[in-house]
PDB file of C-alpha atoms in Angstrom:
ATOM      1  CA  UNK A 161     109.431 128.094  95.969  1.00  0.00           C
ATOM      2  CA  UNK A 162     111.035 125.702  93.519  1.00  0.00           C
ATOM      3  CA  UNK A 163     108.368 123.885  91.505  1.00  0.00           C
ATOM      4  CA  UNK A 164     108.427 120.170  92.172  1.00  0.00           C
ATOM      5  CA  UNK A 165     107.189 117.230  90.198  1.00  0.00           C
ATOM      6  CA  UNK A 166     106.016 113.999  91.810  1.00  0.00           C
ATOM      7  CA  UNK A 167     106.650 110.831  89.824  1.00  0.00           C
ATOM      8  CA  UNK A 168     104.160 108.035  90.394  1.00  0.00           C
ATOM      9  CA  UNK A 169     103.834 104.511  89.083  1.00  0.00           C
ATOM     10  CA  UNK A 170     100.591 102.800  88.250  1.00  0.00           C
ATOM     11  CA  UNK A 171     100.229  99.424  86.563  1.00  0.00           C
ATOM     12  CA  UNK A 172     103.899  99.532  85.566  1.00  0.00           C
ATOM     13  CA  UNK A 173     103.537 102.925  83.913  1.00  0.00           C
ATOM     14  CA  UNK A 174     104.833 106.108  85.431  1.00  0.00           C
ATOM     15  CA  UNK A 175     103.370 109.561  85.324  1.00  0.00           C
ATOM     16  CA  UNK A 176     104.257 113.019  86.572  1.00  0.00           C
ATOM     17  CA  UNK A 177     102.140 115.386  88.658  1.00  0.00           C
ATOM     18  CA  UNK A 178     103.052 118.958  89.580  1.00  0.00           C
ATOM     19  CA  UNK A 179     103.186 119.116  93.348  1.00  0.00           C
ATOM     20  CA  UNK A 180     101.489 122.505  93.510  1.00  0.00           C
ATOM     21  CA  UNK A 181      98.182 120.917  92.484  1.00  0.00           C
ATOM     22  CA  UNK A 182      98.399 118.115  95.034  1.00  0.00           C
ATOM     23  CA  UNK A 183      96.321 118.649  98.161  1.00  0.00           C
ATOM     24  CA  UNK A 184      97.007 115.371  99.900  1.00  0.00           C
ATOM     25  CA  UNK A 185      98.223 111.894  99.197  1.00  0.00           C
ATOM     26  CA  UNK A 186      96.229 109.442 101.235  1.00  0.00           C
ATOM     27  CA  UNK A 187      95.889 105.710 101.580  1.00  0.00           C
ATOM     28  CA  UNK A 188      93.177 104.640  99.184  1.00  0.00           C
ATOM     29  CA  UNK A 189      89.823 105.055 100.918  1.00  0.00           C
ATOM     30  CA  UNK A 190      86.758 102.951 100.277  1.00  0.00           C
ATOM     31  CA  UNK A 191      85.584 103.539  96.734  1.00  0.00           C
ATOM     32  CA  UNK A 192      81.846 103.651  96.064  1.00  0.00           C
ATOM     33  CA  UNK A 193      80.294 103.092  92.657  1.00  0.00           C
ATOM     34  CA  UNK A 194      77.414 105.340  91.642  1.00  0.00           C
ATOM     35  CA  UNK A 195      74.935 104.789  88.828  1.00  0.00           C
ATOM     36  CA  UNK A 196      75.288 106.678  85.553  1.00  0.00           C
ATOM     37  CA  UNK A 197      78.688 108.137  86.331  1.00  0.00           C
ATOM     38  CA  UNK A 198      80.363 109.726  83.368  1.00  0.00           C
ATOM     39  CA  UNK A 199      82.982 107.781  81.474  1.00  0.00           C
ATOM     40  CA  UNK A 200      86.408 108.268  82.949  1.00  0.00           C
ATOM     41  CA  UNK A 201      85.259 108.164  86.562  1.00  0.00           C
ATOM     42  CA  UNK A 202      85.726 104.976  88.562  1.00  0.00           C
ATOM     43  CA  UNK A 203      83.530 105.923  91.506  1.00  0.00           C
ATOM     44  CA  UNK A 204      83.604 108.310  94.416  1.00  0.00           C
ATOM     45  CA  UNK A 205      85.060 108.418  97.875  1.00  0.00           C
ATOM     46  CA  UNK A 206      84.494 110.521 100.946  1.00  0.00           C
ATOM     47  CA  UNK A 207      87.161 112.906 102.153  1.00  0.00           C
ATOM     48  CA  UNK A 208      86.467 115.484 104.867  1.00  0.00           C
ATOM     49  CA  UNK A 209      82.705 115.086 104.360  1.00  0.00           C
ATOM     50  CA  UNK A 210      83.123 115.838 100.666  1.00  0.00           C
ATOM     51  CA  UNK A 211      82.213 113.462  97.865  1.00  0.00           C
ATOM     52  CA  UNK A 212      85.253 113.276  95.614  1.00  0.00           C
ATOM     53  CA  UNK A 213      85.240 111.687  92.143  1.00  0.00           C
ATOM     54  CA  UNK A 214      87.974 109.180  91.386  1.00  0.00           C
ATOM     55  CA  UNK A 215      89.430 109.499  87.918  1.00  0.00           C
ATOM     56  CA  UNK A 216      90.121 106.438  85.829  1.00  0.00           C
ATOM     57  CA  UNK A 217      93.873 106.816  85.675  1.00  0.00           C
ATOM     58  CA  UNK A 218      94.325 103.944  83.259  1.00  0.00           C
ATOM     59  CA  UNK A 219      91.975 105.653  80.809  1.00  0.00           C
ATOM     60  CA  UNK A 220      93.953 108.863  81.137  1.00  0.00           C
ATOM     61  CA  UNK A 221      97.222 107.062  80.542  1.00  0.00           C
ATOM     62  CA  UNK A 222      95.952 104.853  77.762  1.00  0.00           C
ATOM     63  CA  UNK A 223      96.422 101.612  79.694  1.00  0.00           C
ATOM     64  CA  UNK A 224      94.271  98.609  78.873  1.00  0.00           C
ATOM     65  CA  UNK A 225      93.743  97.092  82.284  1.00  0.00           C
ATOM     66  CA  UNK A 226      91.600  99.405  84.338  1.00  0.00           C
ATOM     67  CA  UNK A 227      91.944  97.222  87.441  1.00  0.00           C
ATOM     68  CA  UNK A 228      90.111  97.654  90.690  1.00  0.00           C
ATOM     69  CA  UNK A 229      90.849 101.145  92.055  1.00  0.00           C
ATOM     70  CA  UNK A 230      90.645  99.781  95.578  1.00  0.00           C
ATOM     71  CA  UNK A 231      93.836  97.842  94.874  1.00  0.00           C
ATOM     72  CA  UNK A 232      95.915 100.985  94.427  1.00  0.00           C
ATOM     73  CA  UNK A 233      97.622 101.770  97.723  1.00  0.00           C
ATOM     74  CA  UNK A 234      97.469 105.546  97.348  1.00  0.00           C
ATOM     75  CA  UNK A 235      95.048 108.151  96.137  1.00  0.00           C
ATOM     76  CA  UNK A 236      96.296 111.583  95.175  1.00  0.00           C
ATOM     77  CA  UNK A 237      93.876 114.412  95.884  1.00  0.00           C
ATOM     78  CA  UNK A 238      94.410 116.943  93.159  1.00  0.00           C
ATOM     79  CA  UNK A 239      92.812 120.370  92.949  1.00  0.00           C
ATOM     80  CA  UNK A 240      91.120 121.437  89.710  1.00  0.00           C
ATOM     81  CA  UNK A 241      88.674 124.170  88.811  1.00  0.00           C
ATOM     82  CA  UNK A 242      85.934 121.557  89.121  1.00  0.00           C
ATOM     83  CA  UNK A 243      86.978 120.892  92.680  1.00  0.00           C
ATOM     84  CA  UNK A 244      89.052 118.134  94.157  1.00  0.00           C
ATOM     85  CA  UNK A 245      89.489 114.943  92.171  1.00  0.00           C
ATOM     86  CA  UNK A 246      91.203 111.713  93.157  1.00  0.00           C
ATOM     87  CA  UNK A 247      93.827 109.885  91.155  1.00  0.00           C
ATOM     88  CA  UNK A 248      94.779 106.306  92.003  1.00  0.00           C
ATOM     89  CA  UNK A 249      98.512 105.814  92.363  1.00  0.00           C
ATOM     90  CA  UNK A 250     100.477 102.663  92.867  1.00  0.00           C
ATOM     91  CA  UNK A 251     103.823 103.889  94.092  1.00  0.00           C
ATOM     92  CA  UNK A 252     105.450 107.255  94.696  1.00  0.00           C
ATOM     93  CA  UNK A 253     108.803 106.970  92.930  1.00  0.00           C
ATOM     94  CA  UNK A 254     110.385 110.362  93.408  1.00  0.00           C
ATOM     95  CA  UNK A 255     109.744 114.027  93.952  1.00  0.00           C
ATOM     96  CA  UNK A 256     112.106 116.086  91.824  1.00  0.00           C
ATOM     97  CA  UNK A 257     112.769 119.724  90.979  1.00  0.00           C
ATOM     98  CA  UNK A 258     110.954 120.690  87.836  1.00  0.00           C
ATOM     99  CA  UNK A 259     114.132 122.386  86.629  1.00  0.00           C
ATOM    100  CA  UNK A 260     115.923 119.034  86.531  1.00  0.00           C
ATOM    101  CA  UNK A 261     113.742 117.923  83.625  1.00  0.00           C
ATOM    102  CA  UNK A 262     111.811 119.435  80.774  1.00  0.00           C
ATOM    103  CA  UNK A 263     108.250 119.439  79.461  1.00  0.00           C
ATOM    104  CA  UNK A 264     107.813 118.332  75.887  1.00  0.00           C
ATOM    105  CA  UNK A 265     104.867 117.604  73.633  1.00  0.00           C
ATOM    106  CA  UNK A 266     103.633 114.015  73.668  1.00  0.00           C
ATOM    107  CA  UNK A 267     103.342 111.982  70.517  1.00  0.00           C
ATOM    108  CA  UNK A 268      99.763 110.676  70.179  1.00  0.00           C
ATOM    109  CA  UNK A 269     100.997 108.076  67.699  1.00  0.00           C
ATOM    110  CA  UNK A 270     102.868 106.374  70.527  1.00  0.00           C
ATOM    111  CA  UNK A 271      99.684 105.620  72.434  1.00  0.00           C
ATOM    112  CA  UNK A 272     100.490 107.968  75.273  1.00  0.00           C
ATOM    113  CA  UNK A 273      96.914 108.243  76.451  1.00  0.00           C
ATOM    114  CA  UNK A 274      95.075 111.514  76.842  1.00  0.00           C
ATOM    115  CA  UNK A 275      97.984 113.563  78.099  1.00  0.00           C
ATOM    116  CA  UNK A 276      99.483 115.895  75.548  1.00  0.00           C
ATOM    117  CA  UNK A 277     102.735 116.603  77.336  1.00  0.00           C
ATOM    118  CA  UNK A 278     105.520 114.592  78.893  1.00  0.00           C
ATOM    119  CA  UNK A 279     107.905 115.452  81.677  1.00  0.00           C
ATOM    120  CA  UNK A 280     111.329 114.183  80.673  1.00  0.00           C
ATOM    121  CA  UNK A 281     113.635 113.416  83.554  1.00  0.00           C
ATOM    122  CA  UNK A 282     116.857 111.397  83.415  1.00  0.00           C
ATOM    123  CA  UNK A 283     115.926 110.522  79.829  1.00  0.00           C
ATOM    124  CA  UNK A 284     112.673 108.924  80.944  1.00  0.00           C
ATOM    125  CA  UNK A 285     109.403 110.374  79.551  1.00  0.00           C
ATOM    126  CA  UNK A 286     106.575 110.607  82.069  1.00  0.00           C
ATOM    127  CA  UNK A 287     103.054 111.545  80.927  1.00  0.00           C
ATOM    128  CA  UNK A 288     102.384 114.896  82.566  1.00  0.00           C
ATOM    129  CA  UNK A 289      99.054 115.167  84.361  1.00  0.00           C
ATOM    130  CA  UNK A 290      98.409 118.742  85.318  1.00  0.00           C
ATOM    131  CA  UNK A 291      95.144 120.471  86.167  1.00  0.00           C
ATOM    132  CA  UNK A 292      94.585 121.544  82.558  1.00  0.00           C
ATOM    133  CA  UNK A 293      94.851 117.952  81.316  1.00  0.00           C
ATOM    134  CA  UNK A 294      92.431 116.731  83.962  1.00  0.00           C
ATOM    135  CA  UNK A 295      89.982 119.541  83.288  1.00  0.00           C
ATOM    136  CA  UNK A 296      90.027 118.785  79.589  1.00  0.00           C
ATOM    137  CA  UNK A 297      89.414 115.138  80.445  1.00  0.00           C
ATOM    138  CA  UNK A 298      86.478 115.962  82.703  1.00  0.00           C
ATOM    139  CA  UNK A 299      84.988 118.509  80.333  1.00  0.00           C
ATOM    140  CA  UNK A 300      85.179 116.134  77.388  1.00  0.00           C
TER     141      UNK A 300
ATOM    142  CA  UNK B 285      53.592 118.464 120.969  1.00  0.00           C
ATOM    143  CA  UNK B 286      56.984 117.141 119.976  1.00  0.00           C
ATOM    144  CA  UNK B 287      58.097 117.569 116.368  1.00  0.00           C
ATOM    145  CA  UNK B 288      57.619 114.436 114.323  1.00  0.00           C
ATOM    146  CA  UNK B 289      60.967 112.898 113.484  1.00  0.00           C
ATOM    147  CA  UNK B 290      61.486 112.689 109.748  1.00  0.00           C
ATOM    148  CA  UNK B 291      62.803 109.356 108.553  1.00  0.00           C
ATOM    149  CA  UNK B 292      64.502 108.032 105.464  1.00  0.00           C
ATOM    150  CA  UNK B 293      64.476 104.533 104.080  1.00  0.00           C
ATOM    151  CA  UNK B 294      67.646 103.059 102.628  1.00  0.00           C
ATOM    152  CA  UNK B 295      67.448 100.476  99.878  1.00  0.00           C
ATOM    153  CA  UNK B 296      70.033  98.871  97.647  1.00  0.00           C
ATOM    154  CA  UNK B 297      70.385  98.029  93.989  1.00  0.00           C
ATOM    155  CA  UNK B 298      73.529  96.196  92.856  1.00  0.00           C
ATOM    156  CA  UNK B 299      75.007  97.055  96.249  1.00  0.00           C
ATOM    157  CA  UNK B 300      74.604 100.803  95.690  1.00  0.00           C
ATOM    158  CA  UNK B 301      72.705 102.580  98.449  1.00  0.00           C
ATOM    159  CA  UNK B 302      69.720 104.831  97.830  1.00  0.00           C
ATOM    160  CA  UNK B 303      67.762 106.984 100.264  1.00  0.00           C
ATOM    161  CA  UNK B 304      64.074 107.727 100.093  1.00  0.00           C
ATOM    162  CA  UNK B 305      61.998 109.933 102.424  1.00  0.00           C
ATOM    163  CA  UNK B 306      59.618 107.620 104.264  1.00  0.00           C
ATOM    164  CA  UNK B 307      56.786 110.084 103.585  1.00  0.00           C
ATOM    165  CA  UNK B 308      56.976 109.032  99.932  1.00  0.00           C
ATOM    166  CA  UNK B 309      56.444 105.387 100.840  1.00  0.00           C
ATOM    167  CA  UNK B 310      53.092 103.644 101.216  1.00  0.00           C
ATOM    168  CA  UNK B 311      54.415 100.231 102.144  1.00  0.00           C
ATOM    169  CA  UNK B 312      57.007  97.568 101.417  1.00  0.00           C
ATOM    170  CA  UNK B 313      55.915  94.236 100.002  1.00  0.00           C
ATOM    171  CA  UNK B 314      57.620  91.064  98.897  1.00  0.00           C
ATOM    172  CA  UNK B 315      55.788  89.823  95.838  1.00  0.00           C
ATOM    173  CA  UNK B 316      56.344  86.354  94.333  1.00  0.00           C
ATOM    174  CA  UNK B 317      57.374  86.655  90.684  1.00  0.00           C
ATOM    175  CA  UNK B 318      54.551  84.287  89.805  1.00  0.00           C
ATOM    176  CA  UNK B 319      52.037  86.938  90.874  1.00  0.00           C
ATOM    177  CA  UNK B 320      53.372  89.469  88.400  1.00  0.00           C
ATOM    178  CA  UNK B 321      51.222  89.557  85.279  1.00  0.00           C
ATOM    179  CA  UNK B 322      53.684  90.004  82.428  1.00  0.00           C
ATOM    180  CA  UNK B 323      50.917  90.728  79.924  1.00  0.00           C
ATOM    181  CA  UNK B 324      50.819  94.267  81.375  1.00  0.00           C
ATOM    182  CA  UNK B 325      54.524  94.808  80.729  1.00  0.00           C
ATOM    183  CA  UNK B 326      55.557  98.078  79.117  1.00  0.00           C
ATOM    184  CA  UNK B 327      59.254  98.136  78.329  1.00  0.00           C
ATOM    185  CA  UNK B 328      59.296 101.852  77.499  1.00  0.00           C
ATOM    186  CA  UNK B 329      58.104 102.671  80.993  1.00  0.00           C
ATOM    187  CA  UNK B 330      60.191  99.859  82.526  1.00  0.00           C
ATOM    188  CA  UNK B 331      57.054  98.092  83.720  1.00  0.00           C
ATOM    189  CA  UNK B 332      57.713  94.405  84.309  1.00  0.00           C
ATOM    190  CA  UNK B 333      54.017  93.688  84.727  1.00  0.00           C
ATOM    191  CA  UNK B 334      51.248  94.268  87.223  1.00  0.00           C
ATOM    192  CA  UNK B 335      50.715  92.728  90.626  1.00  0.00           C
ATOM    193  CA  UNK B 336      47.651  92.498  92.859  1.00  0.00           C
ATOM    194  CA  UNK B 337      47.494  95.280  95.413  1.00  0.00           C
ATOM    195  CA  UNK B 338      44.629  95.749  97.833  1.00  0.00           C
ATOM    196  CA  UNK B 339      41.461  95.758  95.715  1.00  0.00           C
ATOM    197  CA  UNK B 340      43.226  96.291  92.406  1.00  0.00           C
ATOM    198  CA  UNK B 341      46.651  96.041  90.880  1.00  0.00           C
ATOM    199  CA  UNK B 342      49.752  98.188  90.527  1.00  0.00           C
ATOM    200  CA  UNK B 343      52.458  98.400  87.877  1.00  0.00           C
ATOM    201  CA  UNK B 344      55.749  96.898  88.968  1.00  0.00           C
ATOM    202  CA  UNK B 345      58.610  99.038  87.715  1.00  0.00           C
ATOM    203  CA  UNK B 346      62.244  97.976  87.409  1.00  0.00           C
ATOM    204  CA  UNK B 347      63.906 101.219  88.457  1.00  0.00           C
ATOM    205  CA  UNK B 348      67.357  99.605  88.120  1.00  0.00           C
ATOM    206  CA  UNK B 349      67.001  99.719  84.340  1.00  0.00           C
ATOM    207  CA  UNK B 350      66.670 103.509  84.345  1.00  0.00           C
ATOM    208  CA  UNK B 351      69.812 103.749  86.464  1.00  0.00           C
ATOM    209  CA  UNK B 352      71.925 101.523  84.247  1.00  0.00           C
ATOM    210  CA  UNK B 353      71.988  98.789  86.901  1.00  0.00           C
ATOM    211  CA  UNK B 354      71.136  95.111  86.702  1.00  0.00           C
ATOM    212  CA  UNK B 355      69.065  94.619  89.804  1.00  0.00           C
ATOM    213  CA  UNK B 356      68.310  91.225  91.245  1.00  0.00           C
ATOM    214  CA  UNK B 357      65.861  88.835  89.648  1.00  0.00           C
ATOM    215  CA  UNK B 358      64.782  85.693  91.421  1.00  0.00           C
ATOM    216  CA  UNK B 359      61.559  84.165  92.587  1.00  0.00           C
ATOM    217  CA  UNK B 360      60.262  87.216  94.388  1.00  0.00           C
ATOM    218  CA  UNK B 361      60.512  90.983  94.214  1.00  0.00           C
ATOM    219  CA  UNK B 362      61.041  93.412  97.059  1.00  0.00           C
ATOM    220  CA  UNK B 363      58.682  96.204  96.087  1.00  0.00           C
ATOM    221  CA  UNK B 364      58.392  99.710  97.489  1.00  0.00           C
ATOM    222  CA  UNK B 365      54.799 100.786  96.996  1.00  0.00           C
ATOM    223  CA  UNK B 366      54.733 104.499  96.211  1.00  0.00           C
ATOM    224  CA  UNK B 367      51.964 106.954  95.515  1.00  0.00           C
ATOM    225  CA  UNK B 368      52.304 108.211  91.971  1.00  0.00           C
ATOM    226  CA  UNK B 369      50.580 110.787  89.827  1.00  0.00           C
ATOM    227  CA  UNK B 370      48.334 108.066  88.373  1.00  0.00           C
ATOM    228  CA  UNK B 371      47.943 105.985  91.496  1.00  0.00           C
ATOM    229  CA  UNK B 372      50.136 103.613  93.478  1.00  0.00           C
ATOM    230  CA  UNK B 373      53.004 101.853  91.762  1.00  0.00           C
ATOM    231  CA  UNK B 374      55.714  99.461  92.839  1.00  0.00           C
ATOM    232  CA  UNK B 375      59.449 100.063  92.559  1.00  0.00           C
ATOM    233  CA  UNK B 376      61.556  96.892  92.542  1.00  0.00           C
ATOM    234  CA  UNK B 377      64.668  97.038  94.739  1.00  0.00           C
ATOM    235  CA  UNK B 378      67.197  94.378  95.719  1.00  0.00           C
ATOM    236  CA  UNK B 379      66.749  94.839  99.439  1.00  0.00           C
ATOM    237  CA  UNK B 380      65.753  97.295 102.115  1.00  0.00           C
ATOM    238  CA  UNK B 381      68.520  98.217 104.544  1.00  0.00           C
ATOM    239  CA  UNK B 382      66.352  99.966 107.099  1.00  0.00           C
ATOM    240  CA  UNK B 383      64.720 103.193 108.159  1.00  0.00           C
ATOM    241  CA  UNK B 384      66.773 105.861 109.907  1.00  0.00           C
ATOM    242  CA  UNK B 385      66.321 109.315 111.354  1.00  0.00           C
ATOM    243  CA  UNK B 386      66.868 112.094 108.862  1.00  0.00           C
ATOM    244  CA  UNK B 387      69.359 113.546 111.322  1.00  0.00           C
ATOM    245  CA  UNK B 388      71.801 110.822 110.273  1.00  0.00           C
ATOM    246  CA  UNK B 389      71.935 112.106 106.695  1.00  0.00           C
ATOM    247  CA  UNK B 390      73.903 114.997 105.261  1.00  0.00           C
ATOM    248  CA  UNK B 391      72.527 115.947 101.865  1.00  0.00           C
ATOM    249  CA  UNK B 392      75.045 117.185  99.304  1.00  0.00           C
ATOM    250  CA  UNK B 393      74.441 118.442  95.770  1.00  0.00           C
ATOM    251  CA  UNK B 394      75.999 116.351  93.044  1.00  0.00           C
ATOM    252  CA  UNK B 395      78.242 118.397  90.773  1.00  0.00           C
ATOM    253  CA  UNK B 396      77.268 118.086  87.087  1.00  0.00           C
ATOM    254  CA  UNK B 397      80.793 116.963  86.324  1.00  0.00           C
ATOM    255  CA  UNK B 398      79.935 113.564  87.820  1.00  0.00           C
ATOM    256  CA  UNK B 399      77.225 112.768  85.337  1.00  0.00           C
ATOM    257  CA  UNK B 400      76.960 111.839  81.706  1.00  0.00           C
ATOM    258  CA  UNK B 401      75.695 114.698  79.598  1.00  0.00           C
ATOM    259  CA  UNK B 402      71.923 115.024  79.833  1.00  0.00           C
ATOM    260  CA  UNK B 403      71.531 112.556  82.691  1.00  0.00           C
ATOM    261  CA  UNK B 404      69.434 113.846  85.532  1.00  0.00           C
ATOM    262  CA  UNK B 405      68.398 110.642  87.218  1.00  0.00           C
ATOM    263  CA  UNK B 406      69.513 112.110  90.537  1.00  0.00           C
ATOM    264  CA  UNK B 407      70.962 115.388  91.669  1.00  0.00           C
ATOM    265  CA  UNK B 408      71.883 114.894  95.297  1.00  0.00           C
ATOM    266  CA  UNK B 409      73.709 112.453  97.503  1.00  0.00           C
ATOM    267  CA  UNK B 410      73.071 111.683 101.134  1.00  0.00           C
ATOM    268  CA  UNK B 411      76.134 111.079 103.225  1.00  0.00           C
ATOM    269  CA  UNK B 412      75.211 108.406 105.738  1.00  0.00           C
ATOM    270  CA  UNK B 413      77.663 106.656 108.061  1.00  0.00           C
ATOM    271  CA  UNK B 414      80.545 107.399 105.710  1.00  0.00           C
ATOM    272  CA  UNK B 415      78.743 106.160 102.625  1.00  0.00           C
ATOM    273  CA  UNK B 416      77.308 108.219  99.770  1.00  0.00           C
ATOM    274  CA  UNK B 417      73.712 107.274  98.997  1.00  0.00           C
ATOM    275  CA  UNK B 418      71.801 108.361  95.934  1.00  0.00           C
ATOM    276  CA  UNK B 419      68.861 110.581  96.924  1.00  0.00           C
ATOM    277  CA  UNK B 420      66.059 108.982  95.002  1.00  0.00           C
ATOM    278  CA  UNK B 421      62.844 110.909  94.432  1.00  0.00           C
ATOM    279  CA  UNK B 422      59.935 108.867  93.047  1.00  0.00           C
ATOM    280  CA  UNK B 423      58.214 111.934  91.569  1.00  0.00           C
ATOM    281  CA  UNK B 424      61.341 112.936  89.678  1.00  0.00           C
ATOM    282  CA  UNK B 425      61.750 109.348  88.536  1.00  0.00           C
ATOM    283  CA  UNK B 426      58.209 109.308  87.155  1.00  0.00           C
ATOM    284  CA  UNK B 427      58.868 112.548  85.312  1.00  0.00           C
ATOM    285  CA  UNK B 428      62.038 111.093  83.800  1.00  0.00           C
ATOM    286  CA  UNK B 429      59.972 108.252  82.324  1.00  0.00           C
ATOM    287  CA  UNK B 430      57.741 110.814  80.660  1.00  0.00           C
ATOM    288  CA  UNK B 431      60.731 112.193  78.774  1.00  0.00           C
ATOM    289  CA  UNK B 432      62.251 115.674  78.707  1.00  0.00           C
TER     290      UNK B 432
END
């Protein structure tokens, strides 16, 4: 199987997700706040009778406006060692072969959020959110 | 004899739903704020004051504060009267949604990854009609006020 990368847009910023970690992409369900949630989580939602945490994508990407997660049309269900997590996504731009781009180290000085790698495709640098990045974020 | 149906009460704080086994509840009262004696307040134990109850009085506790929530103020308090280790006490909630058969609830453990480090204000969620509710246990809440 050829590894694929999905390119998403959120709040005018784009990011890349490896398709192999994506379980589903669904229309954003109802998001529920819970008390005392850890920083970086925007709430939870129910999927297949499972309570799934919703990551604060803007925090991950270093964006200022966190926005209301319910306003994102899509939620990506992504599998991590901690279980399934949800990522809000505004628009699915493209799904491309991984071989058509390259992974390079991110430059923290450029305010590229918490991701430490970029996927470079057609000379555009997309913050690369893989399971390891999300696990590091959750374990922080 | 038929088995007694177990029930759970649902209440809300800042719109967030909480479930409580009805067996833990003595009664629900609406208490005018003017009846709460603020001279008995104890901020460390989140006690807003004391209110008359039957032949004596009970501490009125703002549980929202422990949960990082605002809770509703206003001219009266909706109070769940609970039996505690040192006698009855009142937990202030925003409103009571109702009482429902336990069969309607699916209890799920809450993964530690959800919580801030060291927080153990609740450990389970009840899934009820497509909504996650915090399983709130008065005894555990009391223990949390006593510290680790």
